[in-house]
Coordinates of C-alpha atoms in Angstrom, one line a residue:
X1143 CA 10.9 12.7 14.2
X1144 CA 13.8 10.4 13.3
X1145 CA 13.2 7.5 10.7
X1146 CA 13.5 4.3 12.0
X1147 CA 15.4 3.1 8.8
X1148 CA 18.1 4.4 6.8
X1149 CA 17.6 6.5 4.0
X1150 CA 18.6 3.8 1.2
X1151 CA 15.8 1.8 2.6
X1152 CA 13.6 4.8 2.3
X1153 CA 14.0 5.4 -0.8
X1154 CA 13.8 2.0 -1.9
X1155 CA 10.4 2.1 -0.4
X1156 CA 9.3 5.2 -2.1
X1157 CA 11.1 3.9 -5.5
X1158 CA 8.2 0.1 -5.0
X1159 CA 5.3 2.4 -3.9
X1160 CA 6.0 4.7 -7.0
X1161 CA 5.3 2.0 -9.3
X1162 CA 2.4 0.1 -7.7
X1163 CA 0.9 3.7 -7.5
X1164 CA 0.8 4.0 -11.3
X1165 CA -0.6 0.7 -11.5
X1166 CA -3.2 1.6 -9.5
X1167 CA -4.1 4.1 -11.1
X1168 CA -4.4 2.8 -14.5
X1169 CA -6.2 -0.2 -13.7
X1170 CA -9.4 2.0 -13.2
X1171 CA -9.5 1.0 -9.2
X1172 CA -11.5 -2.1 -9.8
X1173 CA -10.5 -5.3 -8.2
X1174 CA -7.3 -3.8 -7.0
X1175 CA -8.4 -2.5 -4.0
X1176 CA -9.4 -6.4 -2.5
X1177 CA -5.9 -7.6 -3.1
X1178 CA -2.9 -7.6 -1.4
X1179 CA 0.7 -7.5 -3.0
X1180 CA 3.3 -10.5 -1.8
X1181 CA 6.6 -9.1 -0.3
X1182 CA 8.2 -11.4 -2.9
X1183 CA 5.8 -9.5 -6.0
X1184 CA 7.6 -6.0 -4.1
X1185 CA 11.2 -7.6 -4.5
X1186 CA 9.6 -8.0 -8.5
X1187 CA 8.5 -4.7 -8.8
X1188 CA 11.6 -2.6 -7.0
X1189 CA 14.0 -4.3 -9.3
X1190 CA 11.5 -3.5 -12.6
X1191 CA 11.4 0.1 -11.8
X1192 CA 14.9 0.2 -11.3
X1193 CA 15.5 -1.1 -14.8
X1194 CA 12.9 1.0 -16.4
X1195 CA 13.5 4.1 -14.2
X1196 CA 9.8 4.4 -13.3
X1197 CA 11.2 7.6 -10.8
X1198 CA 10.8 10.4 -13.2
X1199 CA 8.0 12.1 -10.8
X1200 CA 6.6 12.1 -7.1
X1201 CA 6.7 11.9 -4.4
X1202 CA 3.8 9.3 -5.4
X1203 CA 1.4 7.5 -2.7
X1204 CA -0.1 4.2 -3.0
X1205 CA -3.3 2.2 -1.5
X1206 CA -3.0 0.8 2.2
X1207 CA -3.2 -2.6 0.4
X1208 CA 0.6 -2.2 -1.7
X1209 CA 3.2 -2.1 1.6
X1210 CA 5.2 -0.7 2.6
X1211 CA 4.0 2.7 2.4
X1212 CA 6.5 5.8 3.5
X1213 CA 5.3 7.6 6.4
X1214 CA 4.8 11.3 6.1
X1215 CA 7.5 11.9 8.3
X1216 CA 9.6 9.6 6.8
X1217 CA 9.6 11.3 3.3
X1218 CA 10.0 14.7 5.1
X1219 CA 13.4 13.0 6.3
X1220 CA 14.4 11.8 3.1
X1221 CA 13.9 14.8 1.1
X1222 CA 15.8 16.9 3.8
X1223 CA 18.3 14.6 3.7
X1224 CA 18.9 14.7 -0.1
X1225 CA 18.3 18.7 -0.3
X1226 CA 21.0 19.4 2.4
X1227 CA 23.5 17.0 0.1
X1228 CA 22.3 19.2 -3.0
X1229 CA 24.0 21.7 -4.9
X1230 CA 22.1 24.7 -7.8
X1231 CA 24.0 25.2 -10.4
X1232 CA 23.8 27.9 -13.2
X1233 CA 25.2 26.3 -16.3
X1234 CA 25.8 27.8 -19.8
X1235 CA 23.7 25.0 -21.5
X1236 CA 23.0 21.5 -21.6
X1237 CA 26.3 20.9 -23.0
X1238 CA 28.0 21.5 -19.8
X1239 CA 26.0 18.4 -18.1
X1240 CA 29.5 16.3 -19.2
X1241 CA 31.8 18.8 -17.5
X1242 CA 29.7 19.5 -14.4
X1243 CA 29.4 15.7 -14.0
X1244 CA 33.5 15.4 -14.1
X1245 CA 33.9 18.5 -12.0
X1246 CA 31.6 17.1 -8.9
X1247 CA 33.1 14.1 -9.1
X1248 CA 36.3 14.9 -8.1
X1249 CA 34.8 15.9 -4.9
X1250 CA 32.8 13.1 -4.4
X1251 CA 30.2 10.4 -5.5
X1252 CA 27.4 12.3 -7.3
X1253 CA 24.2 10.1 -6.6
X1254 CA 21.3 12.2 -8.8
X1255 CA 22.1 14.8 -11.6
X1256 CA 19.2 17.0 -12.6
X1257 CA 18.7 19.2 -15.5
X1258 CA 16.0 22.4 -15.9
X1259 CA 15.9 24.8 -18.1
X1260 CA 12.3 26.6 -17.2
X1261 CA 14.0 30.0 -17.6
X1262 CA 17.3 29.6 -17.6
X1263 CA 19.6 26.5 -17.3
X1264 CA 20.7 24.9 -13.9
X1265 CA 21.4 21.7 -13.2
X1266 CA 20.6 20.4 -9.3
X1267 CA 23.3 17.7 -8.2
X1268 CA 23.2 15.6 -5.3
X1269 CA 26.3 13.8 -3.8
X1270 CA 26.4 10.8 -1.8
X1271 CA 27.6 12.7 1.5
X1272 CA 27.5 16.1 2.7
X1273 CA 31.0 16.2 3.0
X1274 CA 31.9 16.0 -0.8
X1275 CA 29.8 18.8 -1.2
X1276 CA 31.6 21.2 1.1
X1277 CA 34.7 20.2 -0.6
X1278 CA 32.9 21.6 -3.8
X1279 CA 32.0 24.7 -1.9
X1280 CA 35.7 25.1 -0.8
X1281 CA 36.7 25.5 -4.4
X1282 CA 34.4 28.1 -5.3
X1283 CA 35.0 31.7 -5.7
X1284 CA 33.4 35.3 -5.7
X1285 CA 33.2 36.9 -9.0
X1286 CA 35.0 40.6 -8.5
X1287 CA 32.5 42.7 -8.5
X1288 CA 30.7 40.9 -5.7
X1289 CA 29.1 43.5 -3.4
X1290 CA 27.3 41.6 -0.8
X1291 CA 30.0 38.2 -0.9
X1292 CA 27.8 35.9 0.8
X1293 CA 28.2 31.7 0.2
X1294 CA 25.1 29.6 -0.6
X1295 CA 24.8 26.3 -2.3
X1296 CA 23.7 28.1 -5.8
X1297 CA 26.8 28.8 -7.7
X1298 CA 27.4 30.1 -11.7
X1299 CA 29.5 28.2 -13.9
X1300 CA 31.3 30.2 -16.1
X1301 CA 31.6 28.5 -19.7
X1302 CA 35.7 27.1 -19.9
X1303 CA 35.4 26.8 -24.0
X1304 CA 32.6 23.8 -23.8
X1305 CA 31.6 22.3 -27.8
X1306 CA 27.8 23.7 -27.1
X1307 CA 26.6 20.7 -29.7
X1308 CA 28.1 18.5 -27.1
X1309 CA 25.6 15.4 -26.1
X1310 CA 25.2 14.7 -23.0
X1311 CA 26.3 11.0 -22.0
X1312 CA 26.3 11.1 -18.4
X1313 CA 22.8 9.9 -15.9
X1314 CA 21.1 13.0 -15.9
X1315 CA 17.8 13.0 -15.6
X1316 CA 16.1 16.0 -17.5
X1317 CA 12.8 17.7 -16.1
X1318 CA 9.6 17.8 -17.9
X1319 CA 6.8 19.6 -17.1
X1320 CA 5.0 20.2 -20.2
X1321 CA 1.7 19.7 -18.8
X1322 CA -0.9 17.4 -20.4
X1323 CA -1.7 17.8 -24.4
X1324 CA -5.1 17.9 -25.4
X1325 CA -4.1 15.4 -28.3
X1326 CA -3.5 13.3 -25.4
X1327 CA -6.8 13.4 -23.7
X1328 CA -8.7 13.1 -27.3
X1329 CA -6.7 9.6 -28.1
X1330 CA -7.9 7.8 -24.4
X1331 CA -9.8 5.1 -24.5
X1332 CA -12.4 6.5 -21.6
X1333 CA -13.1 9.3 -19.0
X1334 CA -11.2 7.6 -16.5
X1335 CA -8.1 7.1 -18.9
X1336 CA -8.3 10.6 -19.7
X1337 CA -8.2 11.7 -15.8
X1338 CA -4.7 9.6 -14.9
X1339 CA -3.4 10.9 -17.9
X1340 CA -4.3 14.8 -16.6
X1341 CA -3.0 13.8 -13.8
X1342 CA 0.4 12.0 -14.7
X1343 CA 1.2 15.2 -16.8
X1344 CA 0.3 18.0 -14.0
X1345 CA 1.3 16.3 -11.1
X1346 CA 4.6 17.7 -9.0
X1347 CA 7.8 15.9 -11.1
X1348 CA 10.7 14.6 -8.5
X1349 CA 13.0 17.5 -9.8
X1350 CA 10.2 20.0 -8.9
X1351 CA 9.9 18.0 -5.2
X1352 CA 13.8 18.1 -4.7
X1353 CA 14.1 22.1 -5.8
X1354 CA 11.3 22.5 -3.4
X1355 CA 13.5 21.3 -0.3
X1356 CA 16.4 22.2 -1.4
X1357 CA 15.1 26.0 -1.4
X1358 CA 14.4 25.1 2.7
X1359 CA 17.7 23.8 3.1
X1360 CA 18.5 27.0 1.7
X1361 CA 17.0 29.2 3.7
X1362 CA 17.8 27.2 7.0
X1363 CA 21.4 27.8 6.1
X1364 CA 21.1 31.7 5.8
X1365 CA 19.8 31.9 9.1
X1366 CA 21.3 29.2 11.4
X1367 CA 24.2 31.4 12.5
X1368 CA 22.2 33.0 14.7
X1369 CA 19.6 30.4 15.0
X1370 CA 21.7 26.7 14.9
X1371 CA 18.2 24.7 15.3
X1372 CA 16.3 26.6 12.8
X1373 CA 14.3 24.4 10.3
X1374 CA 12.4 25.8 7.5
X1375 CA 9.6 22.9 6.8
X1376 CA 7.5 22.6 3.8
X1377 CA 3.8 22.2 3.9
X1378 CA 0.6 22.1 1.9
X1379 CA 0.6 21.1 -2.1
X1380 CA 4.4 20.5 -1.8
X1381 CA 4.1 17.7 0.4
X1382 CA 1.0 16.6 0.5
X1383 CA 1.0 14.9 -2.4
X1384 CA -1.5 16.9 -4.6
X1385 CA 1.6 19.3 -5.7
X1386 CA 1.8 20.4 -9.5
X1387 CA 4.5 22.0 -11.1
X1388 CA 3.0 25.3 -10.9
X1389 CA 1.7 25.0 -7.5
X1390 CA 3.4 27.8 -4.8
X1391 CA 5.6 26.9 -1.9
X1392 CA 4.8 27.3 1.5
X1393 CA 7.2 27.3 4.2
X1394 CA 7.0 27.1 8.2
X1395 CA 10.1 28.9 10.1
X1396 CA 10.6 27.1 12.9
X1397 CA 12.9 29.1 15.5
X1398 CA 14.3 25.5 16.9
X1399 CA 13.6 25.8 20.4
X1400 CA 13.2 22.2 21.5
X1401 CA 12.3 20.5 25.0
X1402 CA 16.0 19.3 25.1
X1403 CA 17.2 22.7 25.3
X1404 CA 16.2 23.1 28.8
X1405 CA 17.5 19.1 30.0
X1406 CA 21.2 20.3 29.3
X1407 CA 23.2 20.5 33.0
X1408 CA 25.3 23.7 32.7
X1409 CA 25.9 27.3 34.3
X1410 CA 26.5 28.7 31.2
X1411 CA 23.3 29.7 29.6
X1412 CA 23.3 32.0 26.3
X1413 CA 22.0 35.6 26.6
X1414 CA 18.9 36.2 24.2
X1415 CA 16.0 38.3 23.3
X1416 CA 12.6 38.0 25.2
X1417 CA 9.3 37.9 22.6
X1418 CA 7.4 40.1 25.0
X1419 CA 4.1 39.0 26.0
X1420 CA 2.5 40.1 21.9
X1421 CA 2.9 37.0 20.2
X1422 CA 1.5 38.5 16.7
X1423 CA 3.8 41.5 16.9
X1424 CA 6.8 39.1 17.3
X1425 CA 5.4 37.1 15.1
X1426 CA 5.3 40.2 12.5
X1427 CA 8.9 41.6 13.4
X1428 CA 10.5 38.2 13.0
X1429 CA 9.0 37.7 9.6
X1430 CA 9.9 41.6 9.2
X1431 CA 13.5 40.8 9.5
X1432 CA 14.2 37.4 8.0
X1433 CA 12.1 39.2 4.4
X1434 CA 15.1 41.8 4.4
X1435 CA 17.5 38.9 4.9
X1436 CA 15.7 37.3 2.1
X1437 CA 15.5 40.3 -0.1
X1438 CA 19.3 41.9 0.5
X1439 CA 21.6 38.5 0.8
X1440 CA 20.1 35.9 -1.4
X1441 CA 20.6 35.2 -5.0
X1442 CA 17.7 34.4 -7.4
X1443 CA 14.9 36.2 -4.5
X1444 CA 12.8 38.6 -5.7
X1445 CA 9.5 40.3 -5.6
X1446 CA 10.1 40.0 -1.9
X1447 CA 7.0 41.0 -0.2
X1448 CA 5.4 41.4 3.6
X1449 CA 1.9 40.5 4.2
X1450 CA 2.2 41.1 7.8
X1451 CA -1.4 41.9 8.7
X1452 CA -3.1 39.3 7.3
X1453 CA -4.8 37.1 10.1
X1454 CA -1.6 34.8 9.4
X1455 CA 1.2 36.5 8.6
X1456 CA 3.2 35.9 5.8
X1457 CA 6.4 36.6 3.3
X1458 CA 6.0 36.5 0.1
X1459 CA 8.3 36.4 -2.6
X1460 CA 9.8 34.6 -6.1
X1461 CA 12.6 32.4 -6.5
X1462 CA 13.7 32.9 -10.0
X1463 CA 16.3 29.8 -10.4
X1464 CA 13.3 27.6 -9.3
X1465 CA 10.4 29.4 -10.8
X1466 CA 8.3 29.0 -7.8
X1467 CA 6.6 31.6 -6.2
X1468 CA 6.4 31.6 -2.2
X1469 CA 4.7 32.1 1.2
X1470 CA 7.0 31.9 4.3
X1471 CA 5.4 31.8 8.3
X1472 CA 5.6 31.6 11.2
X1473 CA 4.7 28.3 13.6
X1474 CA 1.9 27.5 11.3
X1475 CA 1.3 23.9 13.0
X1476 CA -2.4 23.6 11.5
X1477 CA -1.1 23.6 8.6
X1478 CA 1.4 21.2 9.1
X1479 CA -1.3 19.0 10.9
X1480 CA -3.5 19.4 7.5
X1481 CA -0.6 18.4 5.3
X1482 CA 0.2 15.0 6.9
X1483 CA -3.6 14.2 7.0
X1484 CA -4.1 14.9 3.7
X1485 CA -0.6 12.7 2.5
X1486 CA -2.3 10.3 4.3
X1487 CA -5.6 10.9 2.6
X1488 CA -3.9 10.3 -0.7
X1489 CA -2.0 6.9 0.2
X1490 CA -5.6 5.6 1.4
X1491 CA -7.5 6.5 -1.5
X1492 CA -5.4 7.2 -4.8
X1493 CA -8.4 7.9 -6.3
X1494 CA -8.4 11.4 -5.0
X1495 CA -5.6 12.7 -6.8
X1496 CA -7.0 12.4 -10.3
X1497 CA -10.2 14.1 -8.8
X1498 CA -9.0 16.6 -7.2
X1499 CA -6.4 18.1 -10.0
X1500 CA -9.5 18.0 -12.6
X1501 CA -11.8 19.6 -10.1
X1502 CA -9.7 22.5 -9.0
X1503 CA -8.4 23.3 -12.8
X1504 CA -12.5 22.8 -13.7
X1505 CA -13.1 25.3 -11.1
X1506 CA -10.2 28.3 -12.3
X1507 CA -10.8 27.8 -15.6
X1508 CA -14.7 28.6 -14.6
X1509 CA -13.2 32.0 -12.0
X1510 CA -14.8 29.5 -9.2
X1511 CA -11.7 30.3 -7.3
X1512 CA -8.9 32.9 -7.0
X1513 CA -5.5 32.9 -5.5
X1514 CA -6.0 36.0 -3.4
X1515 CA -8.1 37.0 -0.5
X1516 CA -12.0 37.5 -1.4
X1517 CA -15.5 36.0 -1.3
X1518 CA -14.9 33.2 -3.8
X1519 CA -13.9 29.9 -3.7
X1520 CA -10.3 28.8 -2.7
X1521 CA -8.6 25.4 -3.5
X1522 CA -8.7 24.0 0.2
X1523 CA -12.4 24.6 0.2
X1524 CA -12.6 22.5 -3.0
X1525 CA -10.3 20.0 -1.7
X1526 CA -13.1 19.6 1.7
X1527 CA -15.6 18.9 -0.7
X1528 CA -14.5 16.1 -2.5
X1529 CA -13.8 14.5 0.7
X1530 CA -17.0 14.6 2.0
X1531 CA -18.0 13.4 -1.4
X1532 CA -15.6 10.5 -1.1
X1533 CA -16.9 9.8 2.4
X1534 CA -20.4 9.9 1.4
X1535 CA -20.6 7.2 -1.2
X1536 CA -21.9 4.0 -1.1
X1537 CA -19.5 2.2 0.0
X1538 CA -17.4 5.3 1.3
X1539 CA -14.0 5.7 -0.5
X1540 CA -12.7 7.3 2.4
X1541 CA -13.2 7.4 6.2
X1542 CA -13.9 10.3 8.5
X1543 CA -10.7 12.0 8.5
X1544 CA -11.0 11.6 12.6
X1545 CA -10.0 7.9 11.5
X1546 CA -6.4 9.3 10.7
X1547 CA -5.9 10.7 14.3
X1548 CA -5.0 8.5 16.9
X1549 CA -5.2 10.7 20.2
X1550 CA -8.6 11.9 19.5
X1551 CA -10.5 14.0 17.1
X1552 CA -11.1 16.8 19.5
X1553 CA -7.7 17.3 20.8
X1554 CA -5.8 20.6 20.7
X1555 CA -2.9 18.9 19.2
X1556 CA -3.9 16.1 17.5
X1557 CA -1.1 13.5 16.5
X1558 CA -1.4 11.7 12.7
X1559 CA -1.7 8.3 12.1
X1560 CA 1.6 7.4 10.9
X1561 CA 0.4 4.0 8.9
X1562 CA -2.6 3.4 7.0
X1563 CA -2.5 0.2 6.2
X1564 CA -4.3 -1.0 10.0
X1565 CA -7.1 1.2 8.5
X1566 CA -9.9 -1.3 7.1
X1567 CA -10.3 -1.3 3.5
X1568 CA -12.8 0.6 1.2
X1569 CA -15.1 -1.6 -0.9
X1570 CA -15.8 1.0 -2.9
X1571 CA -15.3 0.0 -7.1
X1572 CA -16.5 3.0 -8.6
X1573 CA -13.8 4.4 -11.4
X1574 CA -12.6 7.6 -11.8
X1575 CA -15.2 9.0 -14.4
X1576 CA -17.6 7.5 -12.7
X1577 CA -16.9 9.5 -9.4
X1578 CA -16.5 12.7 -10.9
X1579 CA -20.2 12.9 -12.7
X1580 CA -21.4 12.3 -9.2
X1581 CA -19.7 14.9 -7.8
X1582 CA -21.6 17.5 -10.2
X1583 CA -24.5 15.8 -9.9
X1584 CA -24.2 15.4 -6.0
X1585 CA -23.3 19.4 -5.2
X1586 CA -25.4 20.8 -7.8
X1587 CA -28.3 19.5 -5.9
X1588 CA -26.7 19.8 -2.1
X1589 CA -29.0 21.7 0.7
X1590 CA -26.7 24.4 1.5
X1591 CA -29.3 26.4 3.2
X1592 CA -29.8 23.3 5.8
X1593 CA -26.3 21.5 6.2
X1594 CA -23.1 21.7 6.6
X1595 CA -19.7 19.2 5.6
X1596 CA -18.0 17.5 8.4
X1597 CA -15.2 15.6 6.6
X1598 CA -13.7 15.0 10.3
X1599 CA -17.0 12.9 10.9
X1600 CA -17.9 12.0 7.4
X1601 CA -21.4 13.7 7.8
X1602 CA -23.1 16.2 7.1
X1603 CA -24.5 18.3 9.7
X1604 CA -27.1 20.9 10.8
X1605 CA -26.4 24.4 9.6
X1606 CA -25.1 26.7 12.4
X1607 CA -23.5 29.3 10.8
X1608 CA -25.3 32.2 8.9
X1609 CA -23.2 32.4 6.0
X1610 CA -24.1 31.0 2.3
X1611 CA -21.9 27.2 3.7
X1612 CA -20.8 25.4 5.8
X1613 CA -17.3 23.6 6.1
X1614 CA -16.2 22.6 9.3
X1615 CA -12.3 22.8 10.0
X1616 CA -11.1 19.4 11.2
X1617 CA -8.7 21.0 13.2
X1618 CA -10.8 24.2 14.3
X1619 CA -14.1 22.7 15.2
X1620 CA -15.9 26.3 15.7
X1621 CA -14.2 27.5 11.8
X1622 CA -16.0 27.8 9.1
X1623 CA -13.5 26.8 6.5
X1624 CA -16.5 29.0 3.7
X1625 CA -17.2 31.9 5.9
X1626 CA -15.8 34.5 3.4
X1627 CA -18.2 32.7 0.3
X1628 CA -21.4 34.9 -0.1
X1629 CA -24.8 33.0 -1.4
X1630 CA -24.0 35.1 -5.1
X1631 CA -20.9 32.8 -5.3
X1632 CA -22.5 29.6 -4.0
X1633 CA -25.1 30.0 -6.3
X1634 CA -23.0 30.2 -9.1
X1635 CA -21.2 27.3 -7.9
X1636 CA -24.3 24.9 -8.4
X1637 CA -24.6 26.9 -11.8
X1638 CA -21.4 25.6 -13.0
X1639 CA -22.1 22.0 -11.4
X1640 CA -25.2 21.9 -13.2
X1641 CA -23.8 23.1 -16.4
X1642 CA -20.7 20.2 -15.8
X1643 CA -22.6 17.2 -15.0
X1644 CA -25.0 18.2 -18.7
X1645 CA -21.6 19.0 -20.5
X1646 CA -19.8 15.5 -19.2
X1647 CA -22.7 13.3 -19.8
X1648 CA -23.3 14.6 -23.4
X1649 CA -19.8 14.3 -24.3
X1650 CA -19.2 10.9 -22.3
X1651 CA -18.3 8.9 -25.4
X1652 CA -15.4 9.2 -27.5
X1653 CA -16.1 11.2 -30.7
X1654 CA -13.6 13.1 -33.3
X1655 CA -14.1 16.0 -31.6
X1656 CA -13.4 16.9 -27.4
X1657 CA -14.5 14.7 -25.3
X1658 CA -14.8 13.9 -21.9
X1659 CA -13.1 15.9 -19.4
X1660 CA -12.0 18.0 -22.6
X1661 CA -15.2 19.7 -22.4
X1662 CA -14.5 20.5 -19.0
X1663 CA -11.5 22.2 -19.2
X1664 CA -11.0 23.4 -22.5
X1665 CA -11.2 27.2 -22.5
X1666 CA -13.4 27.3 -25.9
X1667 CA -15.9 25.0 -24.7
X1668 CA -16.2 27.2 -21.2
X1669 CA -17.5 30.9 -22.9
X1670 CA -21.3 31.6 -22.6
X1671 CA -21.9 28.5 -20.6
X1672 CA -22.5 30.2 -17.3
X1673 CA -23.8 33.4 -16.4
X1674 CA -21.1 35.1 -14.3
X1675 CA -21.8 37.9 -11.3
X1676 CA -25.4 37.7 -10.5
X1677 CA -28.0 35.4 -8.9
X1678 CA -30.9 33.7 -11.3
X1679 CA -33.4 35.4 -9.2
X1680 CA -31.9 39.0 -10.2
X1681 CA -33.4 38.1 -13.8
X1682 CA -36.7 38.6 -12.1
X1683 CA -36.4 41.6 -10.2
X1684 CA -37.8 44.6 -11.1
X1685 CA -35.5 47.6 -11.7

């Protein structure tokens, strides 16, 4: 979809919702959510972050009440924009960030310089046009021993004699993701101050966005000699807005055939392959093909693996200059569906982010859920249940997701609501420590056995499946999203709730020693709480 504005007033717009979000956020959601922000206070706020340079993480998303708000497709648009304007490069240390700055800029206006140095040092640059960056590419060369002499926009600079105690004095803006200290957490002043501050330290940082499309941009480029409208789209924690700087990428590979194709008027038509009439095995060979690409002819790809009989498959492999692992498919569009609802989930309640990054570390930490296939628990099944838990509150926090579809919530391709804002708003007050006792409290005690979640309806509903739950798929009505969790693993599910809700409530008040969500997540605190691996009525059987 094209944006309707330009990307300067896009960004601007992300830049004002970035620092209204924060604000929401530490005001404990109380009052906030009855007011409205002037256009005059936005004008206030743009210019204060720009000052303070409030832009250090995101993509962030605000409350329906603090416009504008950036459409999902709108940031999609954005970040493409600024990946394909982007260069990697491999520097000898941060020393060089005075150089590489004076280099670039002979080509061209640099508009963002980034600095990482997870595992070994790069520095991401992004010019003002595209065209300043090929005119950087131009310059560059293949070292001599180059095998397999193929051009992408990651390239190595070789040290010319820099002073390595030099200081860096240009605008770079230098990535941290050290994750939130536990000296941290014991100096807030409450629960909820302790949950935006787990959450401001895990959340996805704007480098760690940019790297993420930039690696699509990457990708489209190694392929879109043979395939000129291939697009390599992002979806899930990347761009949903419940990323972390640990969290994997995944990747839709989008062939590019588009309804205009077929509107040109010419005799000349190109010759190409036909699929065949097994979608799945084209599916697989495609994937097939485009993993040896990935694996022979890219720098930095590794551990390049195919999961091609998996009921969706995938390729998965590591990117060592972003230190992100990741899973490439194949027209995956409920999972693009799924990503904008749940961006959109986010900009309607804020409160869910906090929630939902102390829930799903609460529940690793406790082996609740795994990142492979088996019968436990996986993050998107956690994620369903604190929306229903949002939507069942009194006032709800958040509507039935089929409130964020505007052609239906039984259609076969159901198109997003693009702004949330018409949306009417919650009345709900509750803070965020506040909301997370009750969601222990409120699953530990759940009928399982009975009901299932609908968050598309914001109900529950009678049980119709025989396995141990019951999550119905927004977007596949007759999937259950649990079917793989056996009743051992639910049970030890309400174990741990159980064991949480006692654990938070007795450390609820600041003391010397952990507190709060401390005693959630700190690894100590978590041995001998729960029994792992069997059900309590397997104490009682005889033998």
């Amino acid at each position: 979809m094209k944006s309707a504005f330009p990307i300067t007033e896009l960004l601007a717009r992300w830049k004002v919702n970035h620092f209204q979000s924060y604000r929401y956020l530490a005001s404990g959601f109380k009052g906030i959510q009855r007011k409205r922000i002037k256009k005059t206070e936005n004008h206030a706020t743009l210019q204060q972050n720009r000052s303070e340079g409030v832009n250090d993480r995101g993509p962030v998303i605000t409350s329906p009440k603090l416009l504008p708000i950036m459409s999902y497709n709108q940031m999609n648009t954005l970040r493409k924009a600024q990946a394909h304007r982007s260069v990697l490069i491999q520097v000898p240390g941060k020393f060089s960030c005075n150089h590489v700055h004076q280099m670039c800029s002979n080509f061209g206006k640099v508009n963002k310089m980034f600095y990482d140095s997870h595992v070994k040092d790069y520095m991401l640059i992004e010019f003002e046009d595209r065209e300043s960056l090929q005119n950087l590419l131009a310059g560059a060369d293949h070292f001599s021993n180059a095998d397999v002499p193929t051009q992408t926009r990651v390239l190595y600079l070789i040290n010319p004699g820099l002073d390595n105690k030099a200081t860096p004095t240009v605008p770079v803006q230098f990535d941290r993701t050290k994750g939130v200290k536990m000296t941290d957490l014991q100096n807030a002043s409450s629960v909820t101050e302790q949950l935006q501050m787990f959450y401001q330290g895990e959340r996805l940082t704007e480098l760690g966005t940019r790297l993420r499309f930039f690696l699509c941009t990457l990708l489209e480029d190694s392929l879109s000699s043979l395939l000129p409208h291939v697009q390599v789209i992002p979806f899930g924690s990347s761009v949903n807005g419940f990323g972390k700087h640990t969290s994997d990428l995944d990747m839709i590979l989008d062939l590019g055939k588009t309804p205009s194709m077929a509107k040109k008027i010419s005799n000349l038509k190109y010759m190409t392959k036909m699929p065949g009439d097994n979608d799945r095995h084209f599916v697989q060979r495609t994937l097939g093909v485009v993993g040896d690409i990935l694996k022979v002819f890219l720098p930095h790809v590794m551990r390049v693996e195919k999961i091609l009989e998996a009921r969706v498959p995938i390729i998965h492999f590591f990117h060592e200059g972003l230190n992100v692992y990741c899973d490439l498919t194949l027209n995956n569009l409920s999972g693009l569906q799924m990503s904008e609802i749940l961006y959109n989930v986010g900009a309607y309640t804020p409160q869910v982010h906090p929630l939902v990054f102390i829930l799903q570390k609460w529940a690793s930490l406790n082996q609740l859920t795994l990142n492979r296939p088996g019968p436990r628990f996986s993050n998107f099944m956690l994620m369903c249940m604190i929306l229903f838990f949002l939507q069942s509150r009194k006032p709800s926090a958040l509507l039935p997701l089929k409130r964020f579809i505007t052609n239906g919530a039984t259609s076969n391709n159901p198109s997003i609501l693009q702004d949330v804002s018409p949306l009417p708003v919650s009345q709900n007050t509750q803070d965020l420590g506040e909301l997370l006792m009750e969601f222990f409290q409120f699953y530990s005690t759940f009928d399982f056995t009975n009901f299932g979640l609908s968050i598309l309806h914001g109900r529950k509903i009678p049980k119709t499946d025989d396995g141990a739950m019951q999550i119905e798929n927004p977007f596949e009505l007759g999937h259950n999203v649990t079917a793989n969790v056996r009743l051992k693993e639910l049970d030890y599910l309400q174990a741990c709730l159980r064991t949480a809700a006692t654990k938070l409530e007795q450390n609820w008040t600041k003391t010397p020693k952990p507190w709060g969500v401390m005693s959630l997540i700190d690894q100590h605190t978590l041995r001998n709480d729960v029994s792992v691996g069997f059900r309590v009525k397997e104490l009682y059987t005889k033998s």
